[in-house]
PDB file of C-alpha atoms and ligand atoms in Angstrom:
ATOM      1  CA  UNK A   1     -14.152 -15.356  33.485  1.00  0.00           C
ATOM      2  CA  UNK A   2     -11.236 -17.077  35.003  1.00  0.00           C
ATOM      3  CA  UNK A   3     -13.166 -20.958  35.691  1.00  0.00           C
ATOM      4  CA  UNK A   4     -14.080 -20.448  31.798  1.00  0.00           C
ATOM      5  CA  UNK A   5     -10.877 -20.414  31.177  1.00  0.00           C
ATOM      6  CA  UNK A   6      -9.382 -22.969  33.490  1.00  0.00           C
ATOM      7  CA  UNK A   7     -11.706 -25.557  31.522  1.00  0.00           C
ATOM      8  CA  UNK A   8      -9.688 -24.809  28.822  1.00  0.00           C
ATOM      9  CA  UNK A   9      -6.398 -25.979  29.615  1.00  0.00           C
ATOM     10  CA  UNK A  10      -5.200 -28.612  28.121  1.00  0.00           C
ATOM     11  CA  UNK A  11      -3.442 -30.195  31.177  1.00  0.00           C
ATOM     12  CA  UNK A  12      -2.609 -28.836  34.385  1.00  0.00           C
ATOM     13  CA  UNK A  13       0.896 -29.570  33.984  1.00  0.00           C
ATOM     14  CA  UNK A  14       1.056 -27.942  29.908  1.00  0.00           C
ATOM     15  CA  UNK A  15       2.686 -24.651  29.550  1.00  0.00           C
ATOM     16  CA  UNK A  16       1.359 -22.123  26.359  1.00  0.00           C
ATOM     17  CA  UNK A  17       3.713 -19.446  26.312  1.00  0.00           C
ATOM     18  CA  UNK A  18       1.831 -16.895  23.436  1.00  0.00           C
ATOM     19  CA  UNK A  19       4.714 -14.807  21.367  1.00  0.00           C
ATOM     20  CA  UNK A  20       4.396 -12.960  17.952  1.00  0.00           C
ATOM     21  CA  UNK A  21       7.000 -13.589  15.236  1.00  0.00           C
ATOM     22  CA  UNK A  22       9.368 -10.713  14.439  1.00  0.00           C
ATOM     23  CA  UNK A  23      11.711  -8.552  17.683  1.00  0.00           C
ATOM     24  CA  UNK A  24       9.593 -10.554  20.207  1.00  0.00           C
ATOM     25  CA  UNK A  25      10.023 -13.842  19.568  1.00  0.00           C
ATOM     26  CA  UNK A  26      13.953 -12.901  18.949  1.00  0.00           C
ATOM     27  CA  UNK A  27      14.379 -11.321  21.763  1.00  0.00           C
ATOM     28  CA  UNK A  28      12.315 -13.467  23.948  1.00  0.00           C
ATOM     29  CA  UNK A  29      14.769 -16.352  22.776  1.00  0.00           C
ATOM     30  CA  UNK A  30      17.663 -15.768  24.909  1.00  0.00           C
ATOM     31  CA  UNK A  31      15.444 -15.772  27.902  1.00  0.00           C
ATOM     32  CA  UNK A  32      14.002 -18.770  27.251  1.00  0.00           C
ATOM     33  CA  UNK A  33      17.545 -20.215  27.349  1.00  0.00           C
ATOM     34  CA  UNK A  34      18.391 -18.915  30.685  1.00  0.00           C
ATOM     35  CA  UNK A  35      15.346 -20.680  31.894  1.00  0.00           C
ATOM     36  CA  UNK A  36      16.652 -23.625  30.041  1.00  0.00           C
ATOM     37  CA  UNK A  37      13.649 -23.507  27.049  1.00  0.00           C
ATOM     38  CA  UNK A  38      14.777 -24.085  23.612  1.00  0.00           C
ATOM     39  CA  UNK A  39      12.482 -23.483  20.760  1.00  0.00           C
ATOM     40  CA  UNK A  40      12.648 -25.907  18.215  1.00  0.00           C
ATOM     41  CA  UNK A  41      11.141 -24.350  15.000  1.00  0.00           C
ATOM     42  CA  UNK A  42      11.793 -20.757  13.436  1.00  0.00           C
ATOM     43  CA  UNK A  43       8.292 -18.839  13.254  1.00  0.00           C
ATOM     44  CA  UNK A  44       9.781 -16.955  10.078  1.00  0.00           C
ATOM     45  CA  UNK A  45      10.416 -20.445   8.373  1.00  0.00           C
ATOM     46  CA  UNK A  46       7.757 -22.369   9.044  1.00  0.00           C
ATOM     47  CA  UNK A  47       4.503 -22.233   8.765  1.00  0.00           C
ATOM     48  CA  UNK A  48       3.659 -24.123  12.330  1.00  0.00           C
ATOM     49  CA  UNK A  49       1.558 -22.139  15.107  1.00  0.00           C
ATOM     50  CA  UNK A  50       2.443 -24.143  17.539  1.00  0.00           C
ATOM     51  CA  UNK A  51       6.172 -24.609  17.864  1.00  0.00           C
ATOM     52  CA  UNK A  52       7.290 -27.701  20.305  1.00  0.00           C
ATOM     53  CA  UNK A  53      10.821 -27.014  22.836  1.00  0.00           C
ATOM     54  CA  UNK A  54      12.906 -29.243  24.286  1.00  0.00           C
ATOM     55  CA  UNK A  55      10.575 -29.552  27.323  1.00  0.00           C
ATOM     56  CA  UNK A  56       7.266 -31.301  26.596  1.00  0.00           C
ATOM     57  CA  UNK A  57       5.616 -29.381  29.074  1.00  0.00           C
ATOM     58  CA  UNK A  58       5.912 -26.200  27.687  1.00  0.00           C
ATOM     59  CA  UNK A  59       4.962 -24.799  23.886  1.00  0.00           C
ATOM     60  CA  UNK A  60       5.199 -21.658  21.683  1.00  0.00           C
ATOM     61  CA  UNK A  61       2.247 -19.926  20.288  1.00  0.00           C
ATOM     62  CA  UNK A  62       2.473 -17.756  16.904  1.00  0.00           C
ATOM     63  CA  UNK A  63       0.198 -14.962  17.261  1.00  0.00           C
ATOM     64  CA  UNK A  64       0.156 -11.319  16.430  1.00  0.00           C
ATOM     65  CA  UNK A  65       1.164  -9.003  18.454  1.00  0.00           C
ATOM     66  CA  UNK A  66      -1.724  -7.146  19.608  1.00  0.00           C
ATOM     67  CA  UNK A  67      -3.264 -10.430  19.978  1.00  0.00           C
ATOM     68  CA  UNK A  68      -0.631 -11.877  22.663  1.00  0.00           C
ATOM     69  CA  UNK A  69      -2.995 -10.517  25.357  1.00  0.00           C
ATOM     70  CA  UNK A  70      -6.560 -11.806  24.064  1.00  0.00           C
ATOM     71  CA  UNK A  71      -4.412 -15.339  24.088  1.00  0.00           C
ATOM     72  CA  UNK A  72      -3.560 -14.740  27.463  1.00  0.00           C
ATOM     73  CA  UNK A  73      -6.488 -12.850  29.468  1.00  0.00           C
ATOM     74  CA  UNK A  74      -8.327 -16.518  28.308  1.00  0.00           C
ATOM     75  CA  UNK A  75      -6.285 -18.507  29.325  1.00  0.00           C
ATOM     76  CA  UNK A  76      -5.250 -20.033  25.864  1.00  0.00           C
ATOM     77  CA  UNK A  77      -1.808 -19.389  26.801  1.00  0.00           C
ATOM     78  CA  UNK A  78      -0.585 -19.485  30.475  1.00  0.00           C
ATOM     79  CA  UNK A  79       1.559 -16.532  29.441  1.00  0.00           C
ATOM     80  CA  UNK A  80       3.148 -14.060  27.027  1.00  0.00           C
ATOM     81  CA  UNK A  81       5.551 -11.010  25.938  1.00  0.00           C
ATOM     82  CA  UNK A  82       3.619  -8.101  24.584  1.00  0.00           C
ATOM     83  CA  UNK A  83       4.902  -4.263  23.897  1.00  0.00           C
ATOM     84  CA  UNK A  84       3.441  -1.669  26.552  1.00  0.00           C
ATOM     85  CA  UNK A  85       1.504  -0.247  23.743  1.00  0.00           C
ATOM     86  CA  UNK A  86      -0.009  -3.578  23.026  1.00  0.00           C
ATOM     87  CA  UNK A  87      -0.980  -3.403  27.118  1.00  0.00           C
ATOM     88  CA  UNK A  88      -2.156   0.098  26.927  1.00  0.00           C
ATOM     89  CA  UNK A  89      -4.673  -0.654  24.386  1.00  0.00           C
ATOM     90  CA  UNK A  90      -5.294  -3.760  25.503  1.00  0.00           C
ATOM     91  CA  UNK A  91      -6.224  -2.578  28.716  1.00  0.00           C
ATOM     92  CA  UNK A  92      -5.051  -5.295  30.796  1.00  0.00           C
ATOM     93  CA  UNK A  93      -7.763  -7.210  32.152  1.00  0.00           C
ATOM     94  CA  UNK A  94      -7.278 -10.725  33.622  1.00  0.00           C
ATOM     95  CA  UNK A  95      -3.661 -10.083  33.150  1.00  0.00           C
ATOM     96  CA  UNK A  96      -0.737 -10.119  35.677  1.00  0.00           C
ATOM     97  CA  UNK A  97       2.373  -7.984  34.989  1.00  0.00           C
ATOM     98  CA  UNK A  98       5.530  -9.182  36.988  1.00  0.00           C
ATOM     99  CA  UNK A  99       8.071  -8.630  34.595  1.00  0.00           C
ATOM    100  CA  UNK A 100       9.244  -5.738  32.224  1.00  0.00           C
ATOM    101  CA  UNK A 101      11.706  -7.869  30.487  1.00  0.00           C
ATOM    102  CA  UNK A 102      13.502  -4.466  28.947  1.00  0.00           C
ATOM    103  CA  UNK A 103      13.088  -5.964  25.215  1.00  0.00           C
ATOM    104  CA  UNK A 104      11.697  -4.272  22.152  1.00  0.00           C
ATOM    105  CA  UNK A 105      12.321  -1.252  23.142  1.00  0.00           C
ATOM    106  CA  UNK A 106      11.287   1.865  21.221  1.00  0.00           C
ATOM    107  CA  UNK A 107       9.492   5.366  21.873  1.00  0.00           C
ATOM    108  CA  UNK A 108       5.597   6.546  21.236  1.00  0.00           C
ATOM    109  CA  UNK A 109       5.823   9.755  19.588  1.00  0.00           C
ATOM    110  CA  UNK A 110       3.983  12.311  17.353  1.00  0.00           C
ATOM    111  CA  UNK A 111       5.207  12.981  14.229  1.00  0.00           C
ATOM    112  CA  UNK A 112       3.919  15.315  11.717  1.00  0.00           C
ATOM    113  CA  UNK A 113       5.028  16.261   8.364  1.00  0.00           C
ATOM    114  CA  UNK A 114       8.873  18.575   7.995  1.00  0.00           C
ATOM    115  CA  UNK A 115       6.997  22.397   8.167  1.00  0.00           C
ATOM    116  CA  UNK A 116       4.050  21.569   9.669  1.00  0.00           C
ATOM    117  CA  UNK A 117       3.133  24.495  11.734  1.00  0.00           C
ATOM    118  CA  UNK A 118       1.903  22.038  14.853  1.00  0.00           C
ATOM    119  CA  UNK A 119       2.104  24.946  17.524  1.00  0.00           C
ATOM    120  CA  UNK A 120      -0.698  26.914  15.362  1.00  0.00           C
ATOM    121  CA  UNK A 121      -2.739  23.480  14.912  1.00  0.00           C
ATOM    122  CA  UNK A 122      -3.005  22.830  18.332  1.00  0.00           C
ATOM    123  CA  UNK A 123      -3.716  26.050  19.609  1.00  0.00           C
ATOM    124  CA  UNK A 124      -6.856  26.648  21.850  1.00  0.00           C
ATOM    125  CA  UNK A 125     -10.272  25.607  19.512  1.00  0.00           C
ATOM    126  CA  UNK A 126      -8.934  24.087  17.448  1.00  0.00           C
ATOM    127  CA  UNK A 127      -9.393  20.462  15.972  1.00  0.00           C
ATOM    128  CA  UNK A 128      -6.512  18.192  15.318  1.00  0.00           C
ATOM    129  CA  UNK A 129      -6.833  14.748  12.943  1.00  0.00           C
ATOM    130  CA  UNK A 130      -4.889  12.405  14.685  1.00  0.00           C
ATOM    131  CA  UNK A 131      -3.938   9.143  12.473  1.00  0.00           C
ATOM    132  CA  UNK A 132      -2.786   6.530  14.831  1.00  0.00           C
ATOM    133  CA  UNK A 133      -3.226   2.657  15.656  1.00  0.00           C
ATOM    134  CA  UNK A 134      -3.204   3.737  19.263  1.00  0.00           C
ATOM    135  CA  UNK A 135      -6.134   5.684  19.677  1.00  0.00           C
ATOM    136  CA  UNK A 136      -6.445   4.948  23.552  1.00  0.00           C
ATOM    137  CA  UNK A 137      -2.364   6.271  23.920  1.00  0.00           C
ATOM    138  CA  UNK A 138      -3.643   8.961  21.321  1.00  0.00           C
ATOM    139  CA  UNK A 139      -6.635  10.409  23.272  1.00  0.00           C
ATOM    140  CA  UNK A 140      -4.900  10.191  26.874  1.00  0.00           C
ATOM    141  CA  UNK A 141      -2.317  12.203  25.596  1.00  0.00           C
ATOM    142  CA  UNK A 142      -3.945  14.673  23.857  1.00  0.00           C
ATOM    143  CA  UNK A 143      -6.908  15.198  26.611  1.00  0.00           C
ATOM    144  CA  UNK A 144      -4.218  15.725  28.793  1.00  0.00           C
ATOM    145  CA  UNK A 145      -2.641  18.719  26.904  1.00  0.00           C
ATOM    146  CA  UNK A 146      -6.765  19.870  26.331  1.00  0.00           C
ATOM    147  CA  UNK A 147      -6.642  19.528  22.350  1.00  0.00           C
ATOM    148  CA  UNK A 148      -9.379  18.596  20.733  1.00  0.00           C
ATOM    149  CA  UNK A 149      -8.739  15.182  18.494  1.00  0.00           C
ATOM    150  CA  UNK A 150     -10.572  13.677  15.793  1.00  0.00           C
ATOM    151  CA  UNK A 151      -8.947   9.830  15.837  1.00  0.00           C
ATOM    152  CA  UNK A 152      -8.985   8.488  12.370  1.00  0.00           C
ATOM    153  CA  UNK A 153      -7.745   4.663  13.277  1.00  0.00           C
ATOM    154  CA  UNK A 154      -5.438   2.642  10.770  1.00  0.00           C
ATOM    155  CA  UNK A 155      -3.490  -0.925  11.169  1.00  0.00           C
ATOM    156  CA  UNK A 156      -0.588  -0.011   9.651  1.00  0.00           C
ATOM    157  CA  UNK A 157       1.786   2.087   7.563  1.00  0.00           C
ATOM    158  CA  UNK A 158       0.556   5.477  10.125  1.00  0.00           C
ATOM    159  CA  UNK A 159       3.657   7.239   8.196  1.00  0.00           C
ATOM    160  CA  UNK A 160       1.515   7.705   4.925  1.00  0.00           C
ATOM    161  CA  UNK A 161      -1.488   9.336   6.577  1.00  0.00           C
ATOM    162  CA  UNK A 162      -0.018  13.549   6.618  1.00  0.00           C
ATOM    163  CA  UNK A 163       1.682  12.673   3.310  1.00  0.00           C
ATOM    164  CA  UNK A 164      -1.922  12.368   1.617  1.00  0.00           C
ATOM    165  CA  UNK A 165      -3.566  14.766   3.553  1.00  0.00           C
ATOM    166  CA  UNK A 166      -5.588  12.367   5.442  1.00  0.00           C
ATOM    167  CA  UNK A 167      -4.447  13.672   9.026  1.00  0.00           C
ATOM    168  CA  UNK A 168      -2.279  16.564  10.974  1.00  0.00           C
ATOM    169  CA  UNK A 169      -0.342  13.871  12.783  1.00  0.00           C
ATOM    170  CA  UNK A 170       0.236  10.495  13.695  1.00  0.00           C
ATOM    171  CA  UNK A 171       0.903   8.923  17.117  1.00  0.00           C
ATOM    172  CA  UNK A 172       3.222   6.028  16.266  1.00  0.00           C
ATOM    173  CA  UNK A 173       6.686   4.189  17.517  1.00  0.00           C
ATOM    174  CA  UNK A 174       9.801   4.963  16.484  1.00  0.00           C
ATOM    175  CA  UNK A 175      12.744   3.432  17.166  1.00  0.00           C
ATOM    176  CA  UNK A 176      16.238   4.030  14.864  1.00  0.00           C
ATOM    177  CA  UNK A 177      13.690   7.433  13.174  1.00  0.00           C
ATOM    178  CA  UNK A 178      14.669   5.690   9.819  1.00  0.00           C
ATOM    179  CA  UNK A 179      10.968   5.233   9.042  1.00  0.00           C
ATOM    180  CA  UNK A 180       9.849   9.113   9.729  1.00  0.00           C
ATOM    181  CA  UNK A 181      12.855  10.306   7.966  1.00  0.00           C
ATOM    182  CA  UNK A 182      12.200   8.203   4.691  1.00  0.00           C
ATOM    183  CA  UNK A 183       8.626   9.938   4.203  1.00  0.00           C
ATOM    184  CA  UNK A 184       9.479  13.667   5.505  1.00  0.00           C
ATOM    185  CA  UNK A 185       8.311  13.173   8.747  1.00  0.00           C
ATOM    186  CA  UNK A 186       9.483  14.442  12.419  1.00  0.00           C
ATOM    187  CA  UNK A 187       8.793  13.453  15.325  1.00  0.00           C
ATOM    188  CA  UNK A 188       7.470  16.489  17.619  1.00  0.00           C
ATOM    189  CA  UNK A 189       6.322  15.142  21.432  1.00  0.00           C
ATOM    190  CA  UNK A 190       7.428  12.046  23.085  1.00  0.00           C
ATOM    191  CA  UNK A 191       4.392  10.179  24.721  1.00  0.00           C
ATOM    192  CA  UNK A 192       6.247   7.093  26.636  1.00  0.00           C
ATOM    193  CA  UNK A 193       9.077   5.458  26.815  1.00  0.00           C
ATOM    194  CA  UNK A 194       8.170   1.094  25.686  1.00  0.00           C
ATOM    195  CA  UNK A 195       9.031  -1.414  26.106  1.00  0.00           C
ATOM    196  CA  UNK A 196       7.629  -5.825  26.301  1.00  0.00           C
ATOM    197  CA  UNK A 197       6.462  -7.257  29.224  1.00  0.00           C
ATOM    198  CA  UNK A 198       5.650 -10.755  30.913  1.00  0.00           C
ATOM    199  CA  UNK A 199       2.093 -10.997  31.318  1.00  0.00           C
ATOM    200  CA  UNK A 200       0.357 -14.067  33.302  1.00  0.00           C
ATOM    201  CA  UNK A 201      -2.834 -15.379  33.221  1.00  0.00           C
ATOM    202  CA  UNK A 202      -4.075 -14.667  36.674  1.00  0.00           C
ATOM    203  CA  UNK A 203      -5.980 -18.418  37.170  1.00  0.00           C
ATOM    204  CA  UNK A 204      -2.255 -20.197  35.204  1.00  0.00           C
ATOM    205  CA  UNK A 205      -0.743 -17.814  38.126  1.00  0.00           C
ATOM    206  CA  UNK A 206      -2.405 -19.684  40.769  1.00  0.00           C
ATOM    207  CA  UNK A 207      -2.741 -22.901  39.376  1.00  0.00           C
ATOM    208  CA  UNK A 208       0.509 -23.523  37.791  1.00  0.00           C
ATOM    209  CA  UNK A 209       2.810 -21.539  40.021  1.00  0.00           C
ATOM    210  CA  UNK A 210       5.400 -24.067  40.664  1.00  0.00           C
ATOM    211  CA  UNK A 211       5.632 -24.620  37.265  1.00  0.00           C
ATOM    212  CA  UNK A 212       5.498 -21.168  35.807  1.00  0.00           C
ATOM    213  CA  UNK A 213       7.859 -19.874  38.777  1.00  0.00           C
ATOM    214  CA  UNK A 214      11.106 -20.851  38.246  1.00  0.00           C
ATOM    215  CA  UNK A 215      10.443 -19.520  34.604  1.00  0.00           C
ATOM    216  CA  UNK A 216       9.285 -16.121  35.835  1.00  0.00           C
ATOM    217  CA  UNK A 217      12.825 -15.737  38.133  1.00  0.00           C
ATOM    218  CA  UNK A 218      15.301 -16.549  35.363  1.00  0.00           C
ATOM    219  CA  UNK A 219      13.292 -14.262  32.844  1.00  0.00           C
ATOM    220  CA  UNK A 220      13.973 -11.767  35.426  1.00  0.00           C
ATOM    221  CA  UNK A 221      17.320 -12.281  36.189  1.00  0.00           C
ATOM    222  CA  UNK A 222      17.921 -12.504  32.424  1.00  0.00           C
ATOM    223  CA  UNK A 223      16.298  -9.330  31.323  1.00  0.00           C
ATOM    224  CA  UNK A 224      18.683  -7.409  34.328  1.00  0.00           C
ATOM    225  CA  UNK A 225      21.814  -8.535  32.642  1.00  0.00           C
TER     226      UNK A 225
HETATM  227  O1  LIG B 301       3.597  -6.202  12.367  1.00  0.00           O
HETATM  228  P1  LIG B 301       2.220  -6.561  12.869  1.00  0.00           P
HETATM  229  O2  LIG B 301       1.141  -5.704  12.300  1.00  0.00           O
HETATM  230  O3  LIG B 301       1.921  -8.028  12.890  1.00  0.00           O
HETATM  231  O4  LIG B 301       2.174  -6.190  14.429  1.00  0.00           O
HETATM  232  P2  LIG B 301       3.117  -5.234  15.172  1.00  0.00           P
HETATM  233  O5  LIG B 301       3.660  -4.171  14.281  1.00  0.00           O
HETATM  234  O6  LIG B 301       2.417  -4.793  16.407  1.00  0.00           O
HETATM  235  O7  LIG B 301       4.275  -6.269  15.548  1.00  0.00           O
HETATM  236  P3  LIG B 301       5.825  -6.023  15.580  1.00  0.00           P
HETATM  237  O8  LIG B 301       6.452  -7.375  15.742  1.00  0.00           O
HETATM  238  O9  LIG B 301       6.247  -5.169  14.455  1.00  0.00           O
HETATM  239  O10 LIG B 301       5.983  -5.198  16.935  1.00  0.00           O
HETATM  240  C1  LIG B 301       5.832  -5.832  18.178  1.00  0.00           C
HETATM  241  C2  LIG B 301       6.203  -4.855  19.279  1.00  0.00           C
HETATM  242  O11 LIG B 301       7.555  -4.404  19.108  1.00  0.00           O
HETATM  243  C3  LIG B 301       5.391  -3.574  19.314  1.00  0.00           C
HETATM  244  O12 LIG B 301       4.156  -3.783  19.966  1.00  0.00           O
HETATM  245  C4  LIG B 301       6.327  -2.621  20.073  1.00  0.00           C
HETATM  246  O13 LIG B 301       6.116  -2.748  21.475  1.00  0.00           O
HETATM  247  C5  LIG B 301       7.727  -3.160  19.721  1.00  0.00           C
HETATM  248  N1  LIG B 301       8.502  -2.303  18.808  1.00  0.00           N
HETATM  249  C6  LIG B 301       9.778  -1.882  19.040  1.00  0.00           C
HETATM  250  C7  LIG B 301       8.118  -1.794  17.618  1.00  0.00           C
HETATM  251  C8  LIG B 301       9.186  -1.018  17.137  1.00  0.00           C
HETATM  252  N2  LIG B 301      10.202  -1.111  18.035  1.00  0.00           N
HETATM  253  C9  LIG B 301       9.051  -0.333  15.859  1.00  0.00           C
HETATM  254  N3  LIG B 301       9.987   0.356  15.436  1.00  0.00           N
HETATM  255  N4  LIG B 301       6.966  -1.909  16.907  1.00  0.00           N
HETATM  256  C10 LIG B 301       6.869  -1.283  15.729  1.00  0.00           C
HETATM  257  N5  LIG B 301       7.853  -0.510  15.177  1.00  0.00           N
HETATM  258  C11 LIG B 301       7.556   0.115  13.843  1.00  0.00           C
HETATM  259  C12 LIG B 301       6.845   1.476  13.976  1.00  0.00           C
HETATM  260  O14 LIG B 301       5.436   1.295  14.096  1.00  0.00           O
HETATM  261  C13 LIG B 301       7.227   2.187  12.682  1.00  0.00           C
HETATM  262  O15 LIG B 301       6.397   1.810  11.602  1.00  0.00           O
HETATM  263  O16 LIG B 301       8.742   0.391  13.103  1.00  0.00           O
HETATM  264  C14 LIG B 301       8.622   1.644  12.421  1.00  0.00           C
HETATM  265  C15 LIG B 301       9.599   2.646  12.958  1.00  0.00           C
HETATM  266  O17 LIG B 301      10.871   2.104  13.113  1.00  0.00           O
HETATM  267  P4  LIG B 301      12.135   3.040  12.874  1.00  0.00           P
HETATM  268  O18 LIG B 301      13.311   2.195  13.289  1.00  0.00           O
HETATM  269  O19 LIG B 301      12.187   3.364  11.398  1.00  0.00           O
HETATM  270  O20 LIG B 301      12.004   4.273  13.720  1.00  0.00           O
HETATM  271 MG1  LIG B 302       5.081  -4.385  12.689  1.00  0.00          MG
END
């Protein structure tokens, strides 16, 4: 898997670091700083995937989110930020995880719709229809509490899915509650706590270590301030 890979690098000395537009390339910026990196281009104005910084040897990649670890477990990019959920669905493989960089944060919950009776839907038997993105989070959690789940899996907008009728509940992140609030939702069990991590390709790791280490230590002595 990994030798694959390594054939693709463009130069032993080239940096990819793989980020998707939006909290985590925002919040990624001020660690890039304290390793000295300066993006040049804004993802949300232009229309470049790959941005250049103000070191040659390192570039941005534009992907989307739940993409950040394909990019990286290949070794298209040396390395990455990606949510926990993201990693959790992901599954991890190929894929070294040094850092949680404490950015992005938010919380994996289920929500269900104000009045649902949730404590009679769950009960022992029963069937639940789980609407989620995160149907790998979404059966863990609910084998683990021994309900029975039928996962209906969407890409977006989970919020809508009680509203219509098309499930019980949805698995989803919340962060400020603005979103479950707007559509008559509330949130009923907390799954996890999430939050972005670094994630290295393992061959970049070994190859590139002098490189990618000093860039490793100040992300992690930025993301303790
Ligand atoms: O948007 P796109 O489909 O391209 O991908 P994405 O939604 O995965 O990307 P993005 O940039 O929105 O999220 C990237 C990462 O940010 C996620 O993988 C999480 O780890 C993290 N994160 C932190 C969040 C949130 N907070 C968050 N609030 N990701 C999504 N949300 C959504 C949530 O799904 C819900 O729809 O925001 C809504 C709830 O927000 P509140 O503030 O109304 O509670
Ligand atoms: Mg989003």
């Amino acid at each position: 898997m990994n030798t694959a890979a390594n054939a693709n690098y463009p130069g032993n000395s080239q940096l990819i670091l793989a980020l998707s537009k939006g909290r985590i390339f925002e919040e990624t910026l001020p660690l890039l700083e304290a390793a000295g990196i300066t993006v040049f281009e804004n993802p949300e104005t232009s229309r470049k995937l790959i941005l250049p910084t103000n070191d040659p040897q390192v570039s941005v990649i534009i992907v989307r989110a739940s993409d950040v670890p394909t990019y990286v477990q290949h070794g298209a990019a040396d390395f990455g930020v990606a949510g926990k959920d993201v990693l959790i669905e992901h599954g991890g493989e190929g894929l070294y995880q040094p850092i949680d960089l404490g950015i992005a944060k938010c919380r994996m919950s289920v929500a269900v719709r104000a009045g649902f009776d949730y404590a009679n839907a769950v009960r022992q038997g029963a069937r639940l229809r789980v609407a989620t993105k995160y149907v790998q989070i979404a059966r863990e959690h609910f084998a683990a509490k021994g309900v029975h789940v039928d996962l209906i899996k969407l890409y977006g907008s989970m919020e809508l899915a009680p509203l219509v009728g098309l499930s019980d509940v949805i698995v989803d992140l919340v962060s400020t509650g603005s979103t479950l609030r707007a559509n008559n939702l509330v949130e009923i069990e907390h799954i996890a706590e999430i939050s972005s991590r670094l994630v290295v390709n393992q061959a970049a790791l070994k190859l590139k270590r002098e490189r990618l280490q000093p860039i490793l230590e100040a992300f992690e002595r930025a993301s303790k301030l």
